[in-house]
Amino acid sequence: MASSAVLCLLFCWAARALDVSVGKATSIFAQNGTDVLLPCTFTACIGFENAEFSWSFNATQLYTGMVRNKNVRPVCKLCNPRVQLPEVTLHKDSREYNLSILLLSVDFSDSGKYTCAVKNPKEKGAEHNATISLAVVVERREPVSILGLILGVSLSLLLLGILGYALAKWYREGPFWHRPHFVFNLYHIRSLKSVELELAPPFTISGSMRDAGGGSYMRFHEGGT
């Protein structure tokens, strides 16, 4: 049991007794006029009592407070009407404590660097901080997925190809297309006395033919739909 406690203390000392984090993203974007959450958590390996924390904007104090222990909410010392501490619940077994703040109705002048700092008297006044950058824009930027864009364009082209093929097939085999239902020998064209041809369906050809001797002739008429 004692060896486990010693190993824990050695691990905390080798790593970092007090650690402050603002998450993996070091910069965030927010749309003008909206509320934005600035994340911050700290971890104390041997626990904390009356830990002091502060948020600063471009090296100017924005909010300060104190946390008695991990079971109570922070107490504000230097309050700001534009800053709120949201209700964020962490697992009771977690070593982290949440010090995130909600910045209300941001505008372009709020763009800059925000630093979250913590001081833990239980660890001989150990201090640590982390910084996150905020950019206020007219419209919020969302990350573009290259793979999603490629898949979307490919799917659109595939659907257009299928639609074009279906329309072409329907036009050729639909009511607007009918093959003629007759066979006409071109040799007899010279013997036609008169020919009338209707190009639009239904197709109709009519005329007359005479025999080789130049005598009688025979009228014909062929129509198709």
mmCIF file of C-alpha atoms in Angstrom:
data_model
loop_
_atom_site.group_PDB
_atom_site.id
_atom_site.type_symbol
_atom_site.label_atom_id
_atom_site.label_comp_id
_atom_site.label_asym_id
_atom_site.label_seq_id
_atom_site.Cartn_x
_atom_site.Cartn_y
_atom_site.Cartn_z
ATOM 1 C CA MET A 1 0.000 0.000 0.000
ATOM 2 C CA ALA A 2 2.779 2.378 0.931
ATOM 3 C CA SER A 3 4.714 1.464 -2.206
ATOM 4 C CA SER A 4 1.654 2.304 -4.336
ATOM 5 C CA ALA A 5 1.375 5.723 -2.709
ATOM 6 C CA VAL A 6 5.082 6.357 -3.295
ATOM 7 C CA LEU A 7 4.768 5.328 -6.937
ATOM 8 C CA CYS A 8 1.780 7.663 -7.353
ATOM 9 C CA LEU A 9 3.719 10.561 -5.872
ATOM 10 C CA LEU A 10 6.739 9.801 -8.051
ATOM 11 C CA PHE A 11 4.482 9.665 -11.121
ATOM 12 C CA CYS A 12 2.884 13.007 -10.268
ATOM 13 C CA TRP A 13 6.270 14.596 -9.710
ATOM 14 C CA ALA A 14 7.705 13.171 -12.926
ATOM 15 C CA ALA A 15 4.752 14.306 -14.994
ATOM 16 C CA ARG A 16 3.272 17.536 -13.669
ATOM 17 C CA ALA A 17 1.677 18.045 -10.250
ATOM 18 C CA LEU A 18 -0.651 20.764 -11.572
ATOM 19 C CA ASP A 19 -1.801 20.816 -15.159
ATOM 20 C CA VAL A 20 -4.118 23.290 -16.934
ATOM 21 C CA SER A 21 -5.599 22.521 -20.344
ATOM 22 C CA VAL A 22 -7.835 24.330 -22.841
ATOM 23 C CA GLY A 23 -8.328 21.247 -25.010
ATOM 24 C CA LYS A 24 -6.734 20.069 -28.228
ATOM 25 C CA ALA A 25 -7.818 23.080 -30.292
ATOM 26 C CA THR A 26 -5.648 26.111 -29.606
ATOM 27 C CA SER A 27 -7.966 28.454 -31.528
ATOM 28 C CA ILE A 28 -11.727 28.708 -31.988
ATOM 29 C CA PHE A 29 -14.059 30.755 -34.194
ATOM 30 C CA ALA A 30 -17.290 32.413 -33.126
ATOM 31 C CA GLN A 31 -19.914 34.320 -35.056
ATOM 32 C CA ASN A 32 -20.409 37.963 -34.191
ATOM 33 C CA GLY A 33 -23.189 38.454 -31.618
ATOM 34 C CA THR A 34 -23.219 34.866 -30.314
ATOM 35 C CA ASP A 35 -22.105 33.325 -27.005
ATOM 36 C CA VAL A 36 -18.910 31.294 -27.009
ATOM 37 C CA LEU A 37 -17.585 28.738 -24.518
ATOM 38 C CA LEU A 38 -13.905 29.077 -23.617
ATOM 39 C CA PRO A 39 -12.811 25.677 -22.278
ATOM 40 C CA CYS A 40 -10.444 25.162 -19.353
ATOM 41 C CA THR A 41 -9.821 22.274 -16.970
ATOM 42 C CA PHE A 42 -7.099 21.669 -14.419
ATOM 43 C CA THR A 43 -5.769 18.534 -12.797
ATOM 44 C CA ALA A 44 -4.154 18.317 -9.356
ATOM 45 C CA CYS A 45 -2.441 15.034 -8.695
ATOM 46 C CA ILE A 46 -2.686 15.258 -4.880
ATOM 47 C CA GLY A 47 -5.918 17.219 -4.843
ATOM 48 C CA PHE A 48 -6.489 20.918 -4.147
ATOM 49 C CA GLU A 49 -7.886 23.250 -1.526
ATOM 50 C CA ASN A 50 -8.759 26.924 -2.028
ATOM 51 C CA ALA A 51 -7.253 26.913 -5.498
ATOM 52 C CA GLU A 52 -7.214 30.325 -7.134
ATOM 53 C CA PHE A 53 -7.920 30.769 -10.822
ATOM 54 C CA SER A 54 -8.190 33.611 -13.305
ATOM 55 C CA TRP A 55 -9.091 34.339 -16.911
ATOM 56 C CA SER A 56 -7.270 37.129 -18.702
ATOM 57 C CA PHE A 57 -7.807 38.681 -22.115
ATOM 58 C CA ASN A 58 -4.642 39.903 -23.839
ATOM 59 C CA ALA A 59 -2.910 40.142 -20.412
ATOM 60 C CA THR A 60 -5.873 42.054 -18.871
ATOM 61 C CA GLN A 61 -7.755 40.444 -15.975
ATOM 62 C CA LEU A 62 -11.211 39.371 -17.128
ATOM 63 C CA TYR A 63 -12.427 37.092 -14.304
ATOM 64 C CA THR A 64 -10.951 35.718 -11.073
ATOM 65 C CA GLY A 65 -12.241 33.285 -8.495
ATOM 66 C CA MET A 66 -11.475 30.532 -6.009
ATOM 67 C CA VAL A 67 -12.356 26.836 -5.747
ATOM 68 C CA ARG A 68 -12.509 25.432 -2.207
ATOM 69 C CA ASN A 69 -12.632 21.774 -3.311
ATOM 70 C CA LYS A 70 -13.872 19.689 -6.223
ATOM 71 C CA ASN A 71 -17.332 19.186 -4.694
ATOM 72 C CA VAL A 72 -18.374 22.853 -4.810
ATOM 73 C CA ARG A 73 -18.721 25.464 -7.506
ATOM 74 C CA PRO A 74 -16.161 28.235 -7.882
ATOM 75 C CA VAL A 75 -16.606 31.492 -5.979
ATOM 76 C CA CYS A 76 -16.222 34.691 -7.993
ATOM 77 C CA LYS A 77 -13.825 37.383 -6.765
ATOM 78 C CA LEU A 78 -13.516 39.673 -9.769
ATOM 79 C CA CYS A 79 -16.771 39.235 -11.665
ATOM 80 C CA ASN A 80 -17.671 40.352 -15.170
ATOM 81 C CA PRO A 81 -21.277 40.774 -16.404
ATOM 82 C CA ARG A 82 -20.298 39.297 -19.765
ATOM 83 C CA VAL A 83 -18.780 36.160 -18.231
ATOM 84 C CA GLN A 84 -20.703 33.190 -16.845
ATOM 85 C CA LEU A 85 -19.608 29.873 -15.361
ATOM 86 C CA PRO A 86 -21.709 27.214 -17.115
ATOM 87 C CA GLU A 87 -23.021 24.129 -15.362
ATOM 88 C CA VAL A 88 -20.541 21.498 -16.534
ATOM 89 C CA THR A 89 -20.568 18.177 -14.716
ATOM 90 C CA LEU A 90 -17.519 15.941 -14.634
ATOM 91 C CA HIS A 91 -17.364 12.373 -13.426
ATOM 92 C CA LYS A 92 -16.832 12.216 -9.672
ATOM 93 C CA ASP A 93 -13.842 9.921 -10.115
ATOM 94 C CA SER A 94 -12.171 12.291 -12.560
ATOM 95 C CA ARG A 95 -9.125 14.231 -11.401
ATOM 96 C CA GLU A 96 -10.147 17.168 -13.581
ATOM 97 C CA TYR A 97 -11.992 20.269 -12.448
ATOM 98 C CA ASN A 98 -13.790 22.469 -14.954
ATOM 99 C CA LEU A 99 -13.126 26.198 -15.068
ATOM 100 C CA SER A 100 -14.636 26.933 -18.488
ATOM 101 C CA ILE A 101 -16.368 30.276 -18.967
ATOM 102 C CA LEU A 102 -19.145 31.440 -21.273
ATOM 103 C CA LEU A 103 -18.409 34.757 -22.959
ATOM 104 C CA LEU A 104 -21.683 36.479 -23.853
ATOM 105 C CA SER A 105 -22.504 38.294 -27.092
ATOM 106 C CA VAL A 106 -19.022 38.505 -28.543
ATOM 107 C CA ASP A 107 -18.052 41.137 -31.087
ATOM 108 C CA PHE A 108 -14.983 41.757 -33.219
ATOM 109 C CA SER A 109 -13.150 43.536 -30.395
ATOM 110 C CA ASP A 110 -13.223 40.277 -28.390
ATOM 111 C CA SER A 111 -10.835 38.589 -30.800
ATOM 112 C CA GLY A 112 -7.537 37.788 -29.120
ATOM 113 C CA LYS A 113 -5.808 35.456 -26.658
ATOM 114 C CA TYR A 114 -7.500 34.202 -23.497
ATOM 115 C CA THR A 115 -5.397 32.654 -20.730
ATOM 116 C CA CYS A 116 -6.697 30.394 -17.969
ATOM 117 C CA ALA A 117 -4.353 30.281 -14.924
ATOM 118 C CA VAL A 118 -4.586 28.206 -11.724
ATOM 119 C CA LYS A 119 -2.632 28.359 -8.448
ATOM 120 C CA ASN A 120 -2.890 25.481 -5.958
ATOM 121 C CA PRO A 121 -1.736 26.260 -2.372
ATOM 122 C CA LYS A 122 -1.865 22.548 -1.506
ATOM 123 C CA GLU A 123 1.005 21.937 -3.900
ATOM 124 C CA LYS A 124 3.233 24.629 -2.362
ATOM 125 C CA GLY A 125 1.661 27.328 -4.485
ATOM 126 C CA ALA A 126 2.211 25.554 -7.805
ATOM 127 C CA GLU A 127 0.969 27.552 -10.785
ATOM 128 C CA HIS A 128 0.167 26.666 -14.353
ATOM 129 C CA ASN A 129 -1.762 28.221 -17.275
ATOM 130 C CA ALA A 130 -2.946 27.596 -20.826
ATOM 131 C CA THR A 131 -3.925 29.965 -23.638
ATOM 132 C CA ILE A 132 -6.550 29.745 -26.363
ATOM 133 C CA SER A 133 -7.149 32.159 -29.257
ATOM 134 C CA LEU A 134 -10.594 33.453 -30.208
ATOM 135 C CA ALA A 135 -11.446 34.857 -33.650
ATOM 136 C CA VAL A 136 -14.821 36.577 -34.076
ATOM 137 C CA VAL A 137 -16.045 36.425 -37.673
ATOM 138 C CA VAL A 138 -19.106 37.520 -39.635
ATOM 139 C CA GLU A 139 -20.062 33.906 -40.326
ATOM 140 C CA ARG A 140 -18.823 30.934 -38.409
ATOM 141 C CA ARG A 141 -16.318 28.809 -40.255
ATOM 142 C CA GLU A 142 -16.864 25.095 -40.331
ATOM 143 C CA PRO A 143 -14.070 22.721 -41.249
ATOM 144 C CA VAL A 144 -14.439 21.323 -44.780
ATOM 145 C CA SER A 145 -14.071 17.583 -45.194
ATOM 146 C CA ILE A 146 -12.140 16.888 -48.414
ATOM 147 C CA LEU A 147 -13.285 13.262 -48.455
ATOM 148 C CA GLY A 148 -16.914 14.288 -47.936
ATOM 149 C CA LEU A 149 -16.636 16.849 -50.746
ATOM 150 C CA ILE A 150 -15.195 14.279 -53.160
ATOM 151 C CA LEU A 151 -17.867 11.719 -52.285
ATOM 152 C CA GLY A 152 -20.616 14.328 -52.680
ATOM 153 C CA VAL A 153 -19.419 15.435 -56.139
ATOM 154 C CA SER A 154 -18.963 11.820 -57.284
ATOM 155 C CA LEU A 155 -22.447 10.858 -56.129
ATOM 156 C CA SER A 156 -23.953 13.885 -57.874
ATOM 157 C CA LEU A 157 -22.224 13.013 -61.166
ATOM 158 C CA LEU A 158 -23.379 9.404 -60.866
ATOM 159 C CA LEU A 159 -26.992 10.454 -60.305
ATOM 160 C CA LEU A 160 -26.842 12.851 -63.276
ATOM 161 C CA GLY A 161 -25.456 10.070 -65.476
ATOM 162 C CA ILE A 162 -28.208 7.651 -64.425
ATOM 163 C CA LEU A 163 -30.874 10.303 -64.999
ATOM 164 C CA GLY A 164 -29.502 11.156 -68.477
ATOM 165 C CA TYR A 165 -29.398 7.497 -69.464
ATOM 166 C CA ALA A 166 -32.953 6.931 -68.238
ATOM 167 C CA LEU A 167 -34.258 9.962 -70.164
ATOM 168 C CA ALA A 168 -32.495 8.899 -73.366
ATOM 169 C CA LYS A 169 -33.843 5.373 -73.096
ATOM 170 C CA TRP A 170 -37.355 6.605 -72.362
ATOM 171 C CA TYR A 171 -37.241 8.949 -75.355
ATOM 172 C CA ARG A 172 -36.090 6.183 -77.713
ATOM 173 C CA GLU A 173 -38.525 3.562 -76.458
ATOM 174 C CA GLY A 174 -41.351 5.812 -75.309
ATOM 175 C CA PRO A 175 -44.393 7.142 -77.205
ATOM 176 C CA PHE A 176 -42.258 9.686 -79.120
ATOM 177 C CA TRP A 177 -40.318 7.064 -81.044
ATOM 178 C CA HIS A 178 -41.711 4.365 -83.318
ATOM 179 C CA ARG A 179 -39.908 2.485 -86.034
ATOM 180 C CA PRO A 180 -41.637 2.330 -89.435
ATOM 181 C CA HIS A 181 -43.622 -0.855 -90.084
ATOM 182 C CA PHE A 182 -42.847 -1.242 -93.803
ATOM 183 C CA VAL A 183 -40.005 -2.196 -96.126
ATOM 184 C CA PHE A 184 -39.613 -0.121 -99.264
ATOM 185 C CA ASN A 185 -37.491 -1.168 -102.255
ATOM 186 C CA LEU A 186 -35.462 1.806 -103.485
ATOM 187 C CA TYR A 187 -35.357 0.290 -106.988
ATOM 188 C CA HIS A 188 -38.965 1.275 -107.542
ATOM 189 C CA ILE A 189 -38.494 4.928 -106.641
ATOM 190 C CA ARG A 190 -37.864 5.803 -110.310
ATOM 191 C CA SER A 191 -41.262 4.344 -111.246
ATOM 192 C CA LEU A 192 -43.236 6.413 -108.727
ATOM 193 C CA LYS A 193 -45.660 8.814 -110.303
ATOM 194 C CA SER A 194 -46.178 10.762 -107.127
ATOM 195 C CA VAL A 195 -44.897 10.394 -103.592
ATOM 196 C CA GLU A 196 -46.137 11.947 -100.405
ATOM 197 C CA LEU A 197 -44.075 11.498 -97.237
ATOM 198 C CA GLU A 198 -45.141 12.502 -93.750
ATOM 199 C CA LEU A 199 -42.084 12.877 -91.519
ATOM 200 C CA ALA A 200 -43.807 13.108 -88.169
ATOM 201 C CA PRO A 201 -45.239 9.939 -86.649
ATOM 202 C CA PRO A 202 -47.329 8.172 -87.667
ATOM 203 C CA PHE A 203 -45.272 7.745 -90.867
ATOM 204 C CA THR A 204 -47.220 7.520 -94.143
ATOM 205 C CA ILE A 205 -46.007 6.994 -97.710
ATOM 206 C CA SER A 206 -48.415 6.956 -100.671
ATOM 207 C CA GLY A 207 -47.981 7.041 -104.471
ATOM 208 C CA SER A 208 -48.326 4.960 -107.598
ATOM 209 C CA MET A 209 -46.085 2.614 -109.559
ATOM 210 C CA ARG A 210 -46.279 1.447 -113.146
ATOM 211 C CA ASP A 211 -44.885 -1.720 -114.546
ATOM 212 C CA ALA A 212 -41.791 -1.970 -116.700
ATOM 213 C CA GLY A 213 -43.799 -1.945 -119.955
ATOM 214 C CA GLY A 214 -45.135 1.519 -119.184
ATOM 215 C CA GLY A 215 -48.739 0.303 -119.200
ATOM 216 C CA SER A 216 -50.977 0.112 -116.173
ATOM 217 C CA TYR A 217 -50.034 1.383 -112.796
ATOM 218 C CA MET A 218 -50.926 0.404 -109.244
ATOM 219 C CA ARG A 219 -51.563 2.795 -106.387
ATOM 220 C CA PHE A 220 -50.204 1.969 -102.982
ATOM 221 C CA HIS A 221 -50.465 3.340 -99.513
ATOM 222 C CA GLU A 222 -48.515 2.312 -96.440
ATOM 223 C CA GLY A 223 -48.895 3.844 -93.020
ATOM 224 C CA GLY A 224 -47.511 3.105 -89.629
ATOM 225 C CA THR A 225 -47.722 4.459 -86.123
#
